[in-house]
Amino acid sequence: MIKNLFEKSILVFGCGNILWGDDGFGPAVIDHLKKNYSLPENVLAMDMGTSIRDILFDIALSEKKPELLIIVDAVDHPGRNPGEVFEIPINKIPDNKTSDFSLHQFPTVNLLEELQSQTQIKVKILVAQTQKIPDEVKPGLSKEMEKAVILACEQIWDFVTVVELIP
């Protein structure tokens, strides 16, 4: 899969830890996409777990870059309802997320800002409001987040097919 990384114009990365309840949203979205959608040839969807930083660094250093980078993760964002799916700009990643965002860590946020501002890459961050992140290992999404997986996949499908139609 990694060898395809620099051959695709659209990259979709799911971030999160499947062992921590709703934090596993990003990987669940990637799994659902792969099982239920025939993604266009120019799209690569990958479960990044909690290790997206190294891949972003590789992209930043690569001569060949994607046109669109979609990052999918779970957040705890004030004023949002559990399972609500929404986009956030890079500079609006919640402070409580920058410490565990691999998207999950501070240098990653800087890398994303740099990729967007200094290259032609369009960066979209698609997130869902968590119901609860457990205090101990507890795999599995809440019912709200299970529904959010489907909503996020529909939005991602719209993103990748719209880009596909643009000459």
PDB file of N, CA and C in Angstrom, residues 110-158:
ATOM      1  N   ASN A 110       1.637  21.270  12.542  1.00  0.00           N
ATOM      2  CA  ASN A 110       2.524  22.162  11.786  1.00  0.00           C
ATOM      3  C   ASN A 110       2.786  21.624  10.380  1.00  0.00           C
ATOM      4  N   LEU A 111       2.991  20.324  10.263  1.00  0.00           N
ATOM      5  CA  LEU A 111       3.220  19.712   8.958  1.00  0.00           C
ATOM      6  C   LEU A 111       2.006  19.906   8.052  1.00  0.00           C
ATOM      7  N   LEU A 112       0.828  19.716   8.596  1.00  0.00           N
ATOM      8  CA  LEU A 112      -0.385  19.903   7.804  1.00  0.00           C
ATOM      9  C   LEU A 112      -0.519  21.350   7.341  1.00  0.00           C
ATOM     10  N   GLU A 113      -0.254  22.289   8.241  1.00  0.00           N
ATOM     11  CA  GLU A 113      -0.314  23.709   7.863  1.00  0.00           C
ATOM     12  C   GLU A 113       0.685  24.007   6.755  1.00  0.00           C
ATOM     13  N   GLU A 114       1.879  23.442   6.877  1.00  0.00           N
ATOM     14  CA  GLU A 114       2.910  23.660   5.871  1.00  0.00           C
ATOM     15  C   GLU A 114       2.527  23.035   4.532  1.00  0.00           C
ATOM     16  N   LEU A 115       1.994  21.819   4.560  1.00  0.00           N
ATOM     17  CA  LEU A 115       1.577  21.166   3.322  1.00  0.00           C
ATOM     18  C   LEU A 115       0.517  21.990   2.597  1.00  0.00           C
ATOM     19  N   GLN A 116      -0.407  22.530   3.357  1.00  0.00           N
ATOM     20  CA  GLN A 116      -1.485  23.293   2.742  1.00  0.00           C
ATOM     21  C   GLN A 116      -1.010  24.657   2.239  1.00  0.00           C
ATOM     22  N   SER A 117      -0.173  25.329   3.003  1.00  0.00           N
ATOM     23  CA  SER A 117       0.221  26.687   2.635  1.00  0.00           C
ATOM     24  C   SER A 117       1.374  26.747   1.624  1.00  0.00           C
ATOM     25  N   GLN A 118       2.230  25.731   1.603  1.00  0.00           N
ATOM     26  CA  GLN A 118       3.418  25.814   0.761  1.00  0.00           C
ATOM     27  C   GLN A 118       3.414  24.854  -0.423  1.00  0.00           C
ATOM     28  N   THR A 119       2.309  24.146  -0.614  1.00  0.00           N
ATOM     29  CA  THR A 119       2.199  23.242  -1.761  1.00  0.00           C
ATOM     30  C   THR A 119       0.823  23.453  -2.383  1.00  0.00           C
ATOM     31  N   GLN A 120       0.540  22.700  -3.399  1.00  0.00           N
ATOM     32  CA  GLN A 120      -0.774  22.760  -4.050  1.00  0.00           C
ATOM     33  C   GLN A 120      -1.762  21.766  -3.435  1.00  0.00           C
ATOM     34  N   ILE A 121      -1.375  21.100  -2.351  1.00  0.00           N
ATOM     35  CA  ILE A 121      -2.238  20.094  -1.735  1.00  0.00           C
ATOM     36  C   ILE A 121      -3.393  20.772  -1.005  1.00  0.00           C
ATOM     37  N   LYS A 122      -4.585  20.304  -1.306  1.00  0.00           N
ATOM     38  CA  LYS A 122      -5.758  20.744  -0.555  1.00  0.00           C
ATOM     39  C   LYS A 122      -5.935  19.755   0.597  1.00  0.00           C
ATOM     40  N   VAL A 123      -6.006  20.268   1.818  1.00  0.00           N
ATOM     41  CA  VAL A 123      -6.135  19.417   3.005  1.00  0.00           C
ATOM     42  C   VAL A 123      -7.527  19.585   3.584  1.00  0.00           C
ATOM     43  N   LYS A 124      -8.213  18.474   3.756  1.00  0.00           N
ATOM     44  CA  LYS A 124      -9.518  18.464   4.413  1.00  0.00           C
ATOM     45  C   LYS A 124      -9.409  17.600   5.660  1.00  0.00           C
ATOM     46  N   ILE A 125      -9.912  18.108   6.756  1.00  0.00           N
ATOM     47  CA  ILE A 125      -9.944  17.325   7.988  1.00  0.00           C
ATOM     48  C   ILE A 125     -11.409  17.098   8.323  1.00  0.00           C
ATOM     49  N   LEU A 126     -11.810  15.843   8.239  1.00  0.00           N
ATOM     50  CA  LEU A 126     -13.183  15.453   8.500  1.00  0.00           C
ATOM     51  C   LEU A 126     -13.214  14.734   9.836  1.00  0.00           C
ATOM     52  N   VAL A 127     -14.026  15.234  10.742  1.00  0.00           N
ATOM     53  CA  VAL A 127     -14.054  14.683  12.099  1.00  0.00           C
ATOM     54  C   VAL A 127     -15.478  14.360  12.514  1.00  0.00           C
ATOM     55  N   ALA A 128     -15.569  13.567  13.569  1.00  0.00           N
ATOM     56  CA  ALA A 128     -16.865  13.280  14.187  1.00  0.00           C
ATOM     57  C   ALA A 128     -16.740  13.498  15.683  1.00  0.00           C
ATOM     58  N   GLN A 129     -17.793  14.057  16.241  1.00  0.00           N
ATOM     59  CA  GLN A 129     -17.854  14.308  17.686  1.00  0.00           C
ATOM     60  C   GLN A 129     -18.034  12.989  18.428  1.00  0.00           C
ATOM     61  N   THR A 130     -17.148  12.725  19.351  1.00  0.00           N
ATOM     62  CA  THR A 130     -17.233  11.484  20.121  1.00  0.00           C
ATOM     63  C   THR A 130     -18.391  11.522  21.113  1.00  0.00           C
ATOM     64  N   GLN A 131     -18.889  10.338  21.424  1.00  0.00           N
ATOM     65  CA  GLN A 131     -19.825  10.182  22.533  1.00  0.00           C
ATOM     66  C   GLN A 131     -19.009  10.144  23.821  1.00  0.00           C
ATOM     67  N   LYS A 132     -17.969   9.264  23.811  1.00  0.00           N
ATOM     68  CA  LYS A 132     -17.108   9.127  24.989  1.00  0.00           C
ATOM     69  C   LYS A 132     -15.870   8.335  24.606  1.00  0.00           C
ATOM     70  N   ILE A 133     -14.741   8.763  25.124  1.00  0.00           N
ATOM     71  CA  ILE A 133     -13.511   7.986  25.020  1.00  0.00           C
ATOM     72  C   ILE A 133     -13.349   7.315  26.389  1.00  0.00           C
ATOM     73  N   PRO A 134     -13.270   6.000  26.418  1.00  0.00           N
ATOM     74  CA  PRO A 134     -13.197   5.314  27.713  1.00  0.00           C
ATOM     75  C   PRO A 134     -11.888   5.582  28.452  1.00  0.00           C
ATOM     76  N   ASP A 135     -11.901   5.368  29.740  1.00  0.00           N
ATOM     77  CA  ASP A 135     -10.710   5.546  30.575  1.00  0.00           C
ATOM     78  C   ASP A 135      -9.789   4.335  30.529  1.00  0.00           C
ATOM     79  N   GLU A 136     -10.286   3.251  30.001  1.00  0.00           N
ATOM     80  CA  GLU A 136      -9.479   2.034  29.873  1.00  0.00           C
ATOM     81  C   GLU A 136      -9.761   1.406  28.514  1.00  0.00           C
ATOM     82  N   VAL A 137      -8.949   0.446  28.140  1.00  0.00           N
ATOM     83  CA  VAL A 137      -9.101  -0.195  26.839  1.00  0.00           C
ATOM     84  C   VAL A 137     -10.515  -0.762  26.706  1.00  0.00           C
ATOM     85  N   LYS A 138     -11.186  -0.316  25.645  1.00  0.00           N
ATOM     86  CA  LYS A 138     -12.541  -0.788  25.365  1.00  0.00           C
ATOM     87  C   LYS A 138     -12.811  -0.581  23.883  1.00  0.00           C
ATOM     88  N   PRO A 139     -12.500  -1.589  23.056  1.00  0.00           N
ATOM     89  CA  PRO A 139     -12.727  -1.461  21.618  1.00  0.00           C
ATOM     90  C   PRO A 139     -14.214  -1.301  21.295  1.00  0.00           C
ATOM     91  N   GLY A 140     -14.470  -0.679  20.163  1.00  0.00           N
ATOM     92  CA  GLY A 140     -15.836  -0.555  19.673  1.00  0.00           C
ATOM     93  C   GLY A 140     -16.361   0.864  19.753  1.00  0.00           C
ATOM     94  N   LEU A 141     -17.076   1.251  18.705  1.00  0.00           N
ATOM     95  CA  LEU A 141     -17.640   2.584  18.630  1.00  0.00           C
ATOM     96  C   LEU A 141     -19.011   2.640  19.297  1.00  0.00           C
ATOM     97  N   SER A 142     -19.367   3.808  19.787  1.00  0.00           N
ATOM     98  CA  SER A 142     -20.719   4.041  20.290  1.00  0.00           C
ATOM     99  C   SER A 142     -21.689   3.986  19.106  1.00  0.00           C
ATOM    100  N   LYS A 143     -22.965   3.838  19.386  1.00  0.00           N
ATOM    101  CA  LYS A 143     -23.976   3.809  18.322  1.00  0.00           C
ATOM    102  C   LYS A 143     -23.941   5.092  17.487  1.00  0.00           C
ATOM    103  N   GLU A 144     -23.731   6.234  18.149  1.00  0.00           N
ATOM    104  CA  GLU A 144     -23.656   7.510  17.438  1.00  0.00           C
ATOM    105  C   GLU A 144     -22.496   7.520  16.442  1.00  0.00           C
ATOM    106  N   MET A 145     -21.375   6.990  16.873  1.00  0.00           N
ATOM    107  CA  MET A 145     -20.201   6.992  15.991  1.00  0.00           C
ATOM    108  C   MET A 145     -20.324   5.946  14.886  1.00  0.00           C
ATOM    109  N   GLU A 146     -21.023   4.855  15.145  1.00  0.00           N
ATOM    110  CA  GLU A 146     -21.269   3.877  14.073  1.00  0.00           C
ATOM    111  C   GLU A 146     -22.061   4.536  12.943  1.00  0.00           C
ATOM    112  N   LYS A 147     -23.058   5.346  13.300  1.00  0.00           N
ATOM    113  CA  LYS A 147     -23.830   6.077  12.291  1.00  0.00           C
ATOM    114  C   LYS A 147     -22.954   7.123  11.603  1.00  0.00           C
ATOM    115  N   ALA A 148     -22.063   7.739  12.367  1.00  0.00           N
ATOM    116  CA  ALA A 148     -21.172   8.763  11.815  1.00  0.00           C
ATOM    117  C   ALA A 148     -20.229   8.180  10.762  1.00  0.00           C
ATOM    118  N   VAL A 149     -19.857   6.913  10.910  1.00  0.00           N
ATOM    119  CA  VAL A 149     -18.985   6.267   9.925  1.00  0.00           C
ATOM    120  C   VAL A 149     -19.635   6.323   8.546  1.00  0.00           C
ATOM    121  N   ILE A 150     -20.912   6.007   8.488  1.00  0.00           N
ATOM    122  CA  ILE A 150     -21.628   6.010   7.210  1.00  0.00           C
ATOM    123  C   ILE A 150     -21.710   7.428   6.645  1.00  0.00           C
ATOM    124  N   LEU A 151     -22.012   8.404   7.499  1.00  0.00           N
ATOM    125  CA  LEU A 151     -22.087   9.802   7.057  1.00  0.00           C
ATOM    126  C   LEU A 151     -20.742  10.292   6.533  1.00  0.00           C
ATOM    127  N   ALA A 152     -19.685   9.941   7.247  1.00  0.00           N
ATOM    128  CA  ALA A 152     -18.340  10.366   6.826  1.00  0.00           C
ATOM    129  C   ALA A 152     -17.973   9.741   5.482  1.00  0.00           C
ATOM    130  N   CYS A 153     -18.302   8.483   5.298  1.00  0.00           N
ATOM    131  CA  CYS A 153     -18.004   7.827   4.019  1.00  0.00           C
ATOM    132  C   CYS A 153     -18.756   8.491   2.874  1.00  0.00           C
ATOM    133  N   GLU A 154     -20.000   8.887   3.119  1.00  0.00           N
ATOM    134  CA  GLU A 154     -20.767   9.592   2.078  1.00  0.00           C
ATOM    135  C   GLU A 154     -20.098  10.922   1.722  1.00  0.00           C
ATOM    136  N   GLN A 155     -19.613  11.638   2.739  1.00  0.00           N
ATOM    137  CA  GLN A 155     -18.928  12.907   2.464  1.00  0.00           C
ATOM    138  C   GLN A 155     -17.622  12.680   1.715  1.00  0.00           C
ATOM    139  N   ILE A 156     -16.878  11.668   2.134  1.00  0.00           N
ATOM    140  CA  ILE A 156     -15.614  11.361   1.455  1.00  0.00           C
ATOM    141  C   ILE A 156     -15.887  10.985   0.008  1.00  0.00           C
ATOM    142  N   TRP A 157     -16.911  10.191  -0.230  1.00  0.00           N
ATOM    143  CA  TRP A 157     -17.278   9.819  -1.595  1.00  0.00           C
ATOM    144  C   TRP A 157     -17.551  11.072  -2.428  1.00  0.00           C
ATOM    145  N   ASP A 158     -18.291  12.016  -1.842  1.00  0.00           N
ATOM    146  CA  ASP A 158     -18.549  13.272  -2.547  1.00  0.00           C
ATOM    147  C   ASP A 158     -17.247  14.013  -2.835  1.00  0.00           C
TER     148      ASP A 158
END
